[in-house]
PDB file of C-alpha atoms in Angstrom:
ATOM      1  CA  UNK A   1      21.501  30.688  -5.769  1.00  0.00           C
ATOM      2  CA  UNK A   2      21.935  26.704  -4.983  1.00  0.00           C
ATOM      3  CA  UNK A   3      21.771  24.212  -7.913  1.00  0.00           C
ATOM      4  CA  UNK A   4      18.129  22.717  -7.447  1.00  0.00           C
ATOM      5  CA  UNK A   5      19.990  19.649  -9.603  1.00  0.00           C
ATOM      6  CA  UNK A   6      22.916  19.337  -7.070  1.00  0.00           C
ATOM      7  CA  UNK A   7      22.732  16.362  -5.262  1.00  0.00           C
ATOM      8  CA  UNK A   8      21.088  15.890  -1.160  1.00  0.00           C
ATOM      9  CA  UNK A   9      23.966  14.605   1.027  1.00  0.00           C
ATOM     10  CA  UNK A  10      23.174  11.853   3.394  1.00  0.00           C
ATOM     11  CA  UNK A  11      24.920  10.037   6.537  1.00  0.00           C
ATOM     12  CA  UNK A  12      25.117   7.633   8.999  1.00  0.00           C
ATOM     13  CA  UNK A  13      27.034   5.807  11.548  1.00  0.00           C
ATOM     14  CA  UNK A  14      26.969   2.534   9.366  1.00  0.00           C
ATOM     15  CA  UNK A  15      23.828   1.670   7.154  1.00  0.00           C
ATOM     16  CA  UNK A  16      21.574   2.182   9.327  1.00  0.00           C
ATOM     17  CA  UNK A  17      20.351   5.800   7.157  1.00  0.00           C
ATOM     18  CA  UNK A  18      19.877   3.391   4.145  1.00  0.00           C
ATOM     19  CA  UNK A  19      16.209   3.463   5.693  1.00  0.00           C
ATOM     20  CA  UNK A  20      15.931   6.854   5.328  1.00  0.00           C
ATOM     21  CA  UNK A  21      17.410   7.209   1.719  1.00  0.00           C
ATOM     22  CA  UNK A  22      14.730   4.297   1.227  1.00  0.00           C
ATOM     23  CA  UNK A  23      12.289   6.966   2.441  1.00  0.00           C
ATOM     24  CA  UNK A  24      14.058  10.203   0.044  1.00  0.00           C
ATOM     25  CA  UNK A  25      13.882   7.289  -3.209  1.00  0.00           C
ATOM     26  CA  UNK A  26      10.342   6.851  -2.437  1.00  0.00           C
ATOM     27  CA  UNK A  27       8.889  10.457  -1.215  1.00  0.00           C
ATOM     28  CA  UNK A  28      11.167  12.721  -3.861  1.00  0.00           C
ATOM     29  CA  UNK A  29      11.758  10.497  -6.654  1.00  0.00           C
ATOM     30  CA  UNK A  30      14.118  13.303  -9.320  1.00  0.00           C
ATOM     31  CA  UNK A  31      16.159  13.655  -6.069  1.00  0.00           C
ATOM     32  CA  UNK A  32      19.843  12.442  -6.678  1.00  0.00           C
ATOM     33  CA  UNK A  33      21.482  11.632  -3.465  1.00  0.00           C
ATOM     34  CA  UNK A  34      25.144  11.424  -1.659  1.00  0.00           C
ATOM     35  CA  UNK A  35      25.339   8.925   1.233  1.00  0.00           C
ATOM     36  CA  UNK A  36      27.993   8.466   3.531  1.00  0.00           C
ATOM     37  CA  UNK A  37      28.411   5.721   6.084  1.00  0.00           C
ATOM     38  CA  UNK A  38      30.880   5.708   8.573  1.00  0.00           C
ATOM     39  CA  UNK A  39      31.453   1.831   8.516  1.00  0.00           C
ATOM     40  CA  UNK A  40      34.794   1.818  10.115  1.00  0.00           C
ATOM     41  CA  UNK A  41      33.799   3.895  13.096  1.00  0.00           C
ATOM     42  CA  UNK A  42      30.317   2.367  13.863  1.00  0.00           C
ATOM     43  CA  UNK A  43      28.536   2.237  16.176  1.00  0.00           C
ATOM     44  CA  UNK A  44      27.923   6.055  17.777  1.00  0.00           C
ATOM     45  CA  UNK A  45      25.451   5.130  20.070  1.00  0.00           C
ATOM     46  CA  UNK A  46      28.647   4.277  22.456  1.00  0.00           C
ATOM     47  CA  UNK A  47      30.374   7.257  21.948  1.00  0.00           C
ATOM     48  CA  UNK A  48      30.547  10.254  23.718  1.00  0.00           C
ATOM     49  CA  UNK A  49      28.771  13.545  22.512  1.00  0.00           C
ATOM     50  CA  UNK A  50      32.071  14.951  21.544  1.00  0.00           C
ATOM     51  CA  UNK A  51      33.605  12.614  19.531  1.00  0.00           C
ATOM     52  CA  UNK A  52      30.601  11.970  17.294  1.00  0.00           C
ATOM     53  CA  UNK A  53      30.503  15.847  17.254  1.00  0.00           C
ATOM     54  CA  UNK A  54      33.929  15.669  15.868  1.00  0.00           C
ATOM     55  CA  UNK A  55      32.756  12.485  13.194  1.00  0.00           C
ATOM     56  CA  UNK A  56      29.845  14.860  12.014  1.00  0.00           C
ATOM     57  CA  UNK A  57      32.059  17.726  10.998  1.00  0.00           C
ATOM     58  CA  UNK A  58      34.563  15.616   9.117  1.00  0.00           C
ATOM     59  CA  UNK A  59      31.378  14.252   7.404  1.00  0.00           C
ATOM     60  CA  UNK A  60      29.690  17.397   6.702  1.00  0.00           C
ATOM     61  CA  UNK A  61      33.001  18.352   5.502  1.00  0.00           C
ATOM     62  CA  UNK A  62      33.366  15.318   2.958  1.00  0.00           C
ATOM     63  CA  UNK A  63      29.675  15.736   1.741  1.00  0.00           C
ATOM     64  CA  UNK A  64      30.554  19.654   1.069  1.00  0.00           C
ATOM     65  CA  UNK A  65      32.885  18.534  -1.255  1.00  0.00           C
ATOM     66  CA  UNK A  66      30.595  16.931  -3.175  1.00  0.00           C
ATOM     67  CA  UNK A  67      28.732  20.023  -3.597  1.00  0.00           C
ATOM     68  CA  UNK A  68      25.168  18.840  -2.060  1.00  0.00           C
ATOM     69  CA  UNK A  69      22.649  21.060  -1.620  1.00  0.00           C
ATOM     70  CA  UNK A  70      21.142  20.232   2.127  1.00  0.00           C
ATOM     71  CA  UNK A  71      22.446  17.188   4.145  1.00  0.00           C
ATOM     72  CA  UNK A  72      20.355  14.994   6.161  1.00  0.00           C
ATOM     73  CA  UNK A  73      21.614  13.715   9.031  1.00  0.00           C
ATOM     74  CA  UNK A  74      20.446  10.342   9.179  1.00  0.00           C
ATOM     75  CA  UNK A  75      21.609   8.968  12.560  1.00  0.00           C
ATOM     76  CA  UNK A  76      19.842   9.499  15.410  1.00  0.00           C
ATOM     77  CA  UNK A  77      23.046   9.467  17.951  1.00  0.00           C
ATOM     78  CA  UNK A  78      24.135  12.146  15.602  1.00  0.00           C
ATOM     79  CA  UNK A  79      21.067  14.207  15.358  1.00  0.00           C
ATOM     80  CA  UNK A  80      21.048  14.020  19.625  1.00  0.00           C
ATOM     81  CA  UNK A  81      24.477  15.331  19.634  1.00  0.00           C
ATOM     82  CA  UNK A  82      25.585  17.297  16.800  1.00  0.00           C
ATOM     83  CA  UNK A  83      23.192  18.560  14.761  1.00  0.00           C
ATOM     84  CA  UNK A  84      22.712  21.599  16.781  1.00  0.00           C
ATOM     85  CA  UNK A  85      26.721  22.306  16.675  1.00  0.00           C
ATOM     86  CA  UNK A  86      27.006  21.440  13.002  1.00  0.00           C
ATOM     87  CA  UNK A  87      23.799  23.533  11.695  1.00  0.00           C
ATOM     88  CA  UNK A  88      26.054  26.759  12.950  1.00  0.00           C
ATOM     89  CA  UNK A  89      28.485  25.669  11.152  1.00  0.00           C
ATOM     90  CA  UNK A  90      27.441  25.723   7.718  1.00  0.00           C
ATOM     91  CA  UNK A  91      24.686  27.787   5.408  1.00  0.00           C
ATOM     92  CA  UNK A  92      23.373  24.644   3.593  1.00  0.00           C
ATOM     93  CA  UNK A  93      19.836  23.877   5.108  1.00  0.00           C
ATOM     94  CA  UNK A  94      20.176  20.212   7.473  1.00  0.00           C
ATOM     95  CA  UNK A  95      17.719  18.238   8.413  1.00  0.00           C
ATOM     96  CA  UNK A  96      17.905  15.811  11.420  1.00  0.00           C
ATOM     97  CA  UNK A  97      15.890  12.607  12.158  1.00  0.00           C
ATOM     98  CA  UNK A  98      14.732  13.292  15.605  1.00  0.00           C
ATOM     99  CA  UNK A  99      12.414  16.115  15.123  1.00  0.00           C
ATOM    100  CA  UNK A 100      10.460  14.851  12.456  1.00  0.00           C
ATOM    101  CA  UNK A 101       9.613  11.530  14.811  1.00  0.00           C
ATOM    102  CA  UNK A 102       9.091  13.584  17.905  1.00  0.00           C
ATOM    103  CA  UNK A 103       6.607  15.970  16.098  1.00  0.00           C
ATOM    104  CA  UNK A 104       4.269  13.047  14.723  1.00  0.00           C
ATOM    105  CA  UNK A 105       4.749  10.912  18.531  1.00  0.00           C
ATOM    106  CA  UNK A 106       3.401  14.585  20.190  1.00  0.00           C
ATOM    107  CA  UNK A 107       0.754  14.746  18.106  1.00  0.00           C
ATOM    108  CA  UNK A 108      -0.537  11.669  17.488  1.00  0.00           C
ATOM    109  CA  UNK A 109      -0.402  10.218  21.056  1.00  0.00           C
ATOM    110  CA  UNK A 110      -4.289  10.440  22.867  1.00  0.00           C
ATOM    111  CA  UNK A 111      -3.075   9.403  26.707  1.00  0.00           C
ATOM    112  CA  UNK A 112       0.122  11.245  26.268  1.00  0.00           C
ATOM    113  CA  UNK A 113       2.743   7.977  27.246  1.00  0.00           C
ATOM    114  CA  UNK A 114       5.373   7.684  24.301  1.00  0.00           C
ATOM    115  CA  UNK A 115       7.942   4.883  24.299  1.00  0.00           C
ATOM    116  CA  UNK A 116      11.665   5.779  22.561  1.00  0.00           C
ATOM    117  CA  UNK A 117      13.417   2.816  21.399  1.00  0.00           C
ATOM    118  CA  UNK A 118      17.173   3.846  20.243  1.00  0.00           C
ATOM    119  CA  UNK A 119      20.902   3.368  20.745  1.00  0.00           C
ATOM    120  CA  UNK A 120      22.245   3.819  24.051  1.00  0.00           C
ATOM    121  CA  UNK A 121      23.291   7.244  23.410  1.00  0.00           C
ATOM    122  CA  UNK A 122      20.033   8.539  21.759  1.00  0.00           C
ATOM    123  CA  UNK A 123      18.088   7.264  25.016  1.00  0.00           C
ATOM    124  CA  UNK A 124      20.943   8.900  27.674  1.00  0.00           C
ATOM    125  CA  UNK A 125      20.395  12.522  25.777  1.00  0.00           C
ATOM    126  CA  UNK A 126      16.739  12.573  26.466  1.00  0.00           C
ATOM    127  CA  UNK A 127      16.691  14.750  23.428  1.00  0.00           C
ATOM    128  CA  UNK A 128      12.910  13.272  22.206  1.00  0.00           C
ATOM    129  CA  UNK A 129      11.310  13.933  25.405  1.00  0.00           C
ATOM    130  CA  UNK A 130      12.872  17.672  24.938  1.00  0.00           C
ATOM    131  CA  UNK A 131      11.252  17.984  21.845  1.00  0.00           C
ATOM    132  CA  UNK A 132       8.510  16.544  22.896  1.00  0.00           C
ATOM    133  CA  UNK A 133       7.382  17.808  26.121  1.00  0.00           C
ATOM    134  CA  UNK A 134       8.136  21.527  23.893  1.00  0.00           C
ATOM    135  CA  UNK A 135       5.041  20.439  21.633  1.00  0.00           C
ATOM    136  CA  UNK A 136       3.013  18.124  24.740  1.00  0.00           C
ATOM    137  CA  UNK A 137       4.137  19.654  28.012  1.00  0.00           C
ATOM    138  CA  UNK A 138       2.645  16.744  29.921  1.00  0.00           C
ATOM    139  CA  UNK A 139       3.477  13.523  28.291  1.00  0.00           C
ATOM    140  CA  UNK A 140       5.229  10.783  29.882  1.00  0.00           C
ATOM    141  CA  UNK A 141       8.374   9.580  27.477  1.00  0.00           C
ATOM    142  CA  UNK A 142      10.258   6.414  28.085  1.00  0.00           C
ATOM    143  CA  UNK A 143      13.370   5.464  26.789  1.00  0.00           C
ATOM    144  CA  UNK A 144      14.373   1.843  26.239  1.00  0.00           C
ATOM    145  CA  UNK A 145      17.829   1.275  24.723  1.00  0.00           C
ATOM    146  CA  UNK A 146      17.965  -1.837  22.927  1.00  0.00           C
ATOM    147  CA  UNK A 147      21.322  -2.221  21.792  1.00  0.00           C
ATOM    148  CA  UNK A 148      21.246  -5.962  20.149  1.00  0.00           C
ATOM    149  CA  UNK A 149      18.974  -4.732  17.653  1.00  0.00           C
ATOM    150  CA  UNK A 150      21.368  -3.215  15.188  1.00  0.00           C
ATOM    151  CA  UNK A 151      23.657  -6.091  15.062  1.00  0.00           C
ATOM    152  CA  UNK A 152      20.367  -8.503  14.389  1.00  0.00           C
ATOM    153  CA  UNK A 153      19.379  -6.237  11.615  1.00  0.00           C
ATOM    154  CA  UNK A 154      22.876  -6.069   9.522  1.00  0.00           C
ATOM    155  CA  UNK A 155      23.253 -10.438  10.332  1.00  0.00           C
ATOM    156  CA  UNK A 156      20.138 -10.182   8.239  1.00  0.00           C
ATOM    157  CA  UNK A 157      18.046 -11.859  11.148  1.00  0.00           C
ATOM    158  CA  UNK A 158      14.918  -9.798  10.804  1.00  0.00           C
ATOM    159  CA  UNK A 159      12.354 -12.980  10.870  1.00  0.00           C
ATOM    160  CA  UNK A 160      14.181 -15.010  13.618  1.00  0.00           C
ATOM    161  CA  UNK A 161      13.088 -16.366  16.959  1.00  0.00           C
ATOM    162  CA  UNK A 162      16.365 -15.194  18.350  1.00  0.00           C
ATOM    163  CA  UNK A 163      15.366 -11.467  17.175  1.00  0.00           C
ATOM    164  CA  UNK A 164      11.358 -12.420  18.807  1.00  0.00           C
ATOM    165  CA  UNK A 165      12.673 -13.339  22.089  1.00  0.00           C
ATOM    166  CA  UNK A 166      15.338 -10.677  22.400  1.00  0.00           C
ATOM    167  CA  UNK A 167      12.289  -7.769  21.427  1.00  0.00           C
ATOM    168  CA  UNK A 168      10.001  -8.967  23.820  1.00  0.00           C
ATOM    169  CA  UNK A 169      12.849  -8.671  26.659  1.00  0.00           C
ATOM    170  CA  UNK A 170      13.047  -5.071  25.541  1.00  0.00           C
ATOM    171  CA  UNK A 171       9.578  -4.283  25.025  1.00  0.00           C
ATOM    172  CA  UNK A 172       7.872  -5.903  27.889  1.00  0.00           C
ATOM    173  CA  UNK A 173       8.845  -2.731  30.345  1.00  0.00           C
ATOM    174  CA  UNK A 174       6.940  -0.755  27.330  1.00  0.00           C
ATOM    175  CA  UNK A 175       4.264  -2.704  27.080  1.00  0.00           C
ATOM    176  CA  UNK A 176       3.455  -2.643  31.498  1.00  0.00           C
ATOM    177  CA  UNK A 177       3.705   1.212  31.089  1.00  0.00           C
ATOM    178  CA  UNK A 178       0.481   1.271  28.544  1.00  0.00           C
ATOM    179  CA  UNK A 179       2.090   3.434  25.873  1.00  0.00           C
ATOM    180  CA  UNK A 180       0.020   4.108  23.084  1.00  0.00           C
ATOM    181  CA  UNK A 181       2.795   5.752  20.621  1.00  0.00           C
ATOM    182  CA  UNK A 182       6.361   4.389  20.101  1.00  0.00           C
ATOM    183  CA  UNK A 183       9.296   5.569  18.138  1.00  0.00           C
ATOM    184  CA  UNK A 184      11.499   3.209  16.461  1.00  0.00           C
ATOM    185  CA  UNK A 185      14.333   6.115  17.128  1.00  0.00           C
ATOM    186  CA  UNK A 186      17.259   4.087  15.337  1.00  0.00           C
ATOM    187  CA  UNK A 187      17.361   4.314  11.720  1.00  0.00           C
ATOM    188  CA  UNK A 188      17.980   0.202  11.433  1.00  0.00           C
ATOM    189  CA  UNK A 189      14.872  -0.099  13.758  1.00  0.00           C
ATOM    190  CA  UNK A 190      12.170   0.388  10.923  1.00  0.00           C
ATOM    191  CA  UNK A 191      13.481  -2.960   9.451  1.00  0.00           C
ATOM    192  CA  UNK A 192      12.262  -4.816  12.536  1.00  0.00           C
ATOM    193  CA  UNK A 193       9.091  -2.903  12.163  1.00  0.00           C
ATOM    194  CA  UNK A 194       6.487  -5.957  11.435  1.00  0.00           C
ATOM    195  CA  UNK A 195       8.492  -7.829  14.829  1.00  0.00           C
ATOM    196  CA  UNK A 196       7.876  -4.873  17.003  1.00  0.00           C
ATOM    197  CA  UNK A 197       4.547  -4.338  15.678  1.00  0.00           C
ATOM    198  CA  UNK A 198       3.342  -7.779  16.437  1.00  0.00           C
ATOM    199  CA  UNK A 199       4.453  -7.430  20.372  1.00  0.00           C
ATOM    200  CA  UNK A 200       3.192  -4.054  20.325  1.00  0.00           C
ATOM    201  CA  UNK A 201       0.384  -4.946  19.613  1.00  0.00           C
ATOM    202  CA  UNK A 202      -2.314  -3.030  17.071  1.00  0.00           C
ATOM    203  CA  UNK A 203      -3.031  -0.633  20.346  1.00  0.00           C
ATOM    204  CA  UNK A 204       0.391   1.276  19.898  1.00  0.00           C
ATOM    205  CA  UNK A 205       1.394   3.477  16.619  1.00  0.00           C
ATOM    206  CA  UNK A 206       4.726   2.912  15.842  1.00  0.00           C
ATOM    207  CA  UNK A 207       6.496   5.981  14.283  1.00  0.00           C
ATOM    208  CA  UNK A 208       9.449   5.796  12.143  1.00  0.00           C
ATOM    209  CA  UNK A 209      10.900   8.916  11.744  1.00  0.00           C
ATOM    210  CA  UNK A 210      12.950   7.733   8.080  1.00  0.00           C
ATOM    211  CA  UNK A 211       9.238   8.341   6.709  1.00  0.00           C
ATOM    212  CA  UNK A 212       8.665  11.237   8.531  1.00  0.00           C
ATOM    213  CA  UNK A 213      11.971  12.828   7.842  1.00  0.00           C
ATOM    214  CA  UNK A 214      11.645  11.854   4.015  1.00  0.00           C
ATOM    215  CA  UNK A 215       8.339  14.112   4.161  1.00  0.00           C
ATOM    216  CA  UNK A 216      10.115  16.919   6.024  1.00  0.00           C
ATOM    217  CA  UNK A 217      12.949  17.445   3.808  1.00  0.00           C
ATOM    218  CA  UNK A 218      10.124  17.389   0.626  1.00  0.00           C
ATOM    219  CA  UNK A 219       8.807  20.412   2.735  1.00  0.00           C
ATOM    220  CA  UNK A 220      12.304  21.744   3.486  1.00  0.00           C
ATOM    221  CA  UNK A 221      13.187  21.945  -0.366  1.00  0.00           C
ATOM    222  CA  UNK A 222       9.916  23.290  -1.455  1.00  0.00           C
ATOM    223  CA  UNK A 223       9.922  26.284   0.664  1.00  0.00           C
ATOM    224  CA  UNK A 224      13.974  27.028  -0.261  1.00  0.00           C
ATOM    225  CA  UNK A 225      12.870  26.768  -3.794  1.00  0.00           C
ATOM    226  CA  UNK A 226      15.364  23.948  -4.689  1.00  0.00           C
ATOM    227  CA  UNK A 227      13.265  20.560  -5.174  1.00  0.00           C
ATOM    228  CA  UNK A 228      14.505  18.924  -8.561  1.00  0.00           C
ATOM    229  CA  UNK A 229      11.847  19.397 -10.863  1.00  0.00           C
ATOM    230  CA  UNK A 230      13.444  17.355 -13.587  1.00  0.00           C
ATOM    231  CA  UNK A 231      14.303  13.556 -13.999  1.00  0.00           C
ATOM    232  CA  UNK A 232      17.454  12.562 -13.967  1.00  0.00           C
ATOM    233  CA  UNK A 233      18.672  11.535 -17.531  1.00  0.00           C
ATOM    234  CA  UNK A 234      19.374   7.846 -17.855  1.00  0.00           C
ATOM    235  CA  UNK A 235      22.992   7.607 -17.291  1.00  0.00           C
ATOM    236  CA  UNK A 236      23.175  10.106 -14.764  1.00  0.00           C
ATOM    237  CA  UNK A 237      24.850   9.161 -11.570  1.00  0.00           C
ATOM    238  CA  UNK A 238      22.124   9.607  -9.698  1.00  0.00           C
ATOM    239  CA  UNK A 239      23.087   7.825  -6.415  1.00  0.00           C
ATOM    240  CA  UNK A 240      26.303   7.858  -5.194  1.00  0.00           C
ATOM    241  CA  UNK A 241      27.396   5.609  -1.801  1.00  0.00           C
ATOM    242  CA  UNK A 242      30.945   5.990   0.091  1.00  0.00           C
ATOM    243  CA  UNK A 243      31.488   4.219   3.327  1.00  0.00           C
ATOM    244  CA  UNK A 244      35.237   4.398   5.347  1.00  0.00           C
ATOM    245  CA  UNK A 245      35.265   0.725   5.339  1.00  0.00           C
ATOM    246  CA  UNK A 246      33.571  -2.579   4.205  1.00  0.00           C
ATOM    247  CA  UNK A 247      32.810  -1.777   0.687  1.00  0.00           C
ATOM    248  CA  UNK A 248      31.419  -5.149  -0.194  1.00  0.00           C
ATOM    249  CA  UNK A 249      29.565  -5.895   2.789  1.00  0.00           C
ATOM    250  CA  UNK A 250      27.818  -2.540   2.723  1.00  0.00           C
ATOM    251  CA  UNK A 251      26.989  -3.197  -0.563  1.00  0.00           C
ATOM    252  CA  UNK A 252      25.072  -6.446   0.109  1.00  0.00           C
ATOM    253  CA  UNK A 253      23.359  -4.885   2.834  1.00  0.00           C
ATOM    254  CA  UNK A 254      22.245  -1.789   0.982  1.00  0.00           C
ATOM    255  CA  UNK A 255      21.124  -4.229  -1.862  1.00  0.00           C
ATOM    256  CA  UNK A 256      19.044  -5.807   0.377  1.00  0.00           C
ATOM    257  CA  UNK A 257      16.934  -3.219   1.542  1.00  0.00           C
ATOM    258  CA  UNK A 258      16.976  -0.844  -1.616  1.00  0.00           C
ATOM    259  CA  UNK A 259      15.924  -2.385  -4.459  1.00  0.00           C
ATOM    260  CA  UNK A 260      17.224   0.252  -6.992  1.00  0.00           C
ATOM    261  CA  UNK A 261      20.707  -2.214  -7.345  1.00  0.00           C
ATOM    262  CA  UNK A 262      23.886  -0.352  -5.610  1.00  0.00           C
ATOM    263  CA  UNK A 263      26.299  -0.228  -8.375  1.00  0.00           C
ATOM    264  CA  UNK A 264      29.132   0.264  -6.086  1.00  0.00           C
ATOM    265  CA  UNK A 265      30.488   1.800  -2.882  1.00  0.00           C
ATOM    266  CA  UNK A 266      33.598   3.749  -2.925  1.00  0.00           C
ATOM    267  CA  UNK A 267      35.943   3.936   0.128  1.00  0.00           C
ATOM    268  CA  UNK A 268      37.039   7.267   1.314  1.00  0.00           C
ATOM    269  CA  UNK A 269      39.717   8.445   4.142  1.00  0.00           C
ATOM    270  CA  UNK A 270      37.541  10.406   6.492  1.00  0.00           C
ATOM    271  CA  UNK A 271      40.000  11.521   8.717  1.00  0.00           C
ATOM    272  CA  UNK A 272      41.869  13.323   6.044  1.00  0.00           C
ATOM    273  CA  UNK A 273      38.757  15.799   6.520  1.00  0.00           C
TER     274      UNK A 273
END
């Protein structure tokens, strides 16, 4: 029988999944949480299937160690490519963020064209149109990568012109298409969600699948009987952050976007796992 106290283990390429423990904070309160970001080894949405494969394990790996109760994989280059692989690997229940997202775009669309905006690497797997087209056999999903906007989110430049311009270069192919749904399929994209909104326009529901993850792991936990019924006493470590590089800067960023004040972020050797 798992601890229902034990801690959910998070991760990410970088701080990117920060959005998503946003979403845990918010959705599942008692929760007390384990991230990981791979800071030294960011980006993944370069990187080919097997060697972000190979990151995930030593991650999962790491997070075991800290005796978590599910993981969440909070990376959506990571969810396309090794979330399948990992799952077999290991009995504790894992969650990705690409289902969730694809789920709500498939059933919320009404003239079936979805736009995917994501890393390089989540747009080459095609993985949300798989899921997609599994739930909506007919719909029309477009992939945009937009690789500039995860180094405009972490220089902090999420109400700039330079951030307007560069979205409406990415979003005007979108836009021509007449999509009516869009995922923000990058975990740093929900923090540009008021920019992409506004070229959007109110026509198009933009789905950010932090949110809906957040709600699927709630459901995830209930059903395996191990949601945390009680609060964590005061003085509990209750949120724990390790990154493999960049302590400080992580630190700022997280600070930034939780508001629950990051204590600290411990470096850890990832390849000794």
């Amino acid at each position: 029988m798992r601890n229902k106290n034990a801690p959910i283990g998070v991760f990410d390429s970088g701080v990117g999944g920060l959005t998503v423990v946003r979403e845990i904070m918010r959705q599942i309160p008692n929760e007390k949480i384990v991230y990981f970001g791979d800071t030294a080894r960011v980006p993944y949405g370069s990187k080919s299937k097997e060697t972000v494969t190979r990151y995930s394990r030593q991650i999962v790996r790491f997070l075991q160690t800290q005796e978590v109760k599910a993981i969440v994989v909070a990376c959506n280059t990571a969810s396309a490519y090794a979330l399948d692989e990992i799952e077999k690997e290991t009995e504790l229940p894992m969650i990705g963020v690409v289902k969730p997202g694809a789920r709500v775009a498939a059933q919320t669309t009404a003239n079936g064209k979805i736009g995917v905006i994501a890393t390089e690497g989540t747009v080459n797997s095609h993985i949300y149109s798989r899921y997609i087209r599994e739930i909506k056999p007919d719909a029309n999903v477009v992939g945009k990568a937009c690789p500039l906007f995860v180094p405009l989110v972490e220089e902090g430049l999420l109400q700039d012109p330079v951030t307007d311009e560069i979205a409406k270069r990415y979003l005007t192919e979108l836009i021509d298409i007449g999509i009516d749904t869009l995922i923000l399929g990058c975990t740093h994209y929900p923090l540009l969600r008021s920019t992409v909104g506004k070229i959007m326009g109110e026509g198009v529901r933009l789905v950010n699948p932090a949110y809906e993850t957040a709600r699927e792991l709630k459901e995830l936990l209930g059903k395996a009987d191990l949601l945390n019924e009680e609060e964590p006493k005061l003085g509990d470590n209750k949120y724990r952050f390790y990154v493999s590089d960049g302590a400080e800067k992580f630190k700022r960023f997280a600070n930034s976007i939780i508001k629950y004040g990051i204590l600290s972020a411990k470096i850890i050797n990832i390849e000794e796992y």
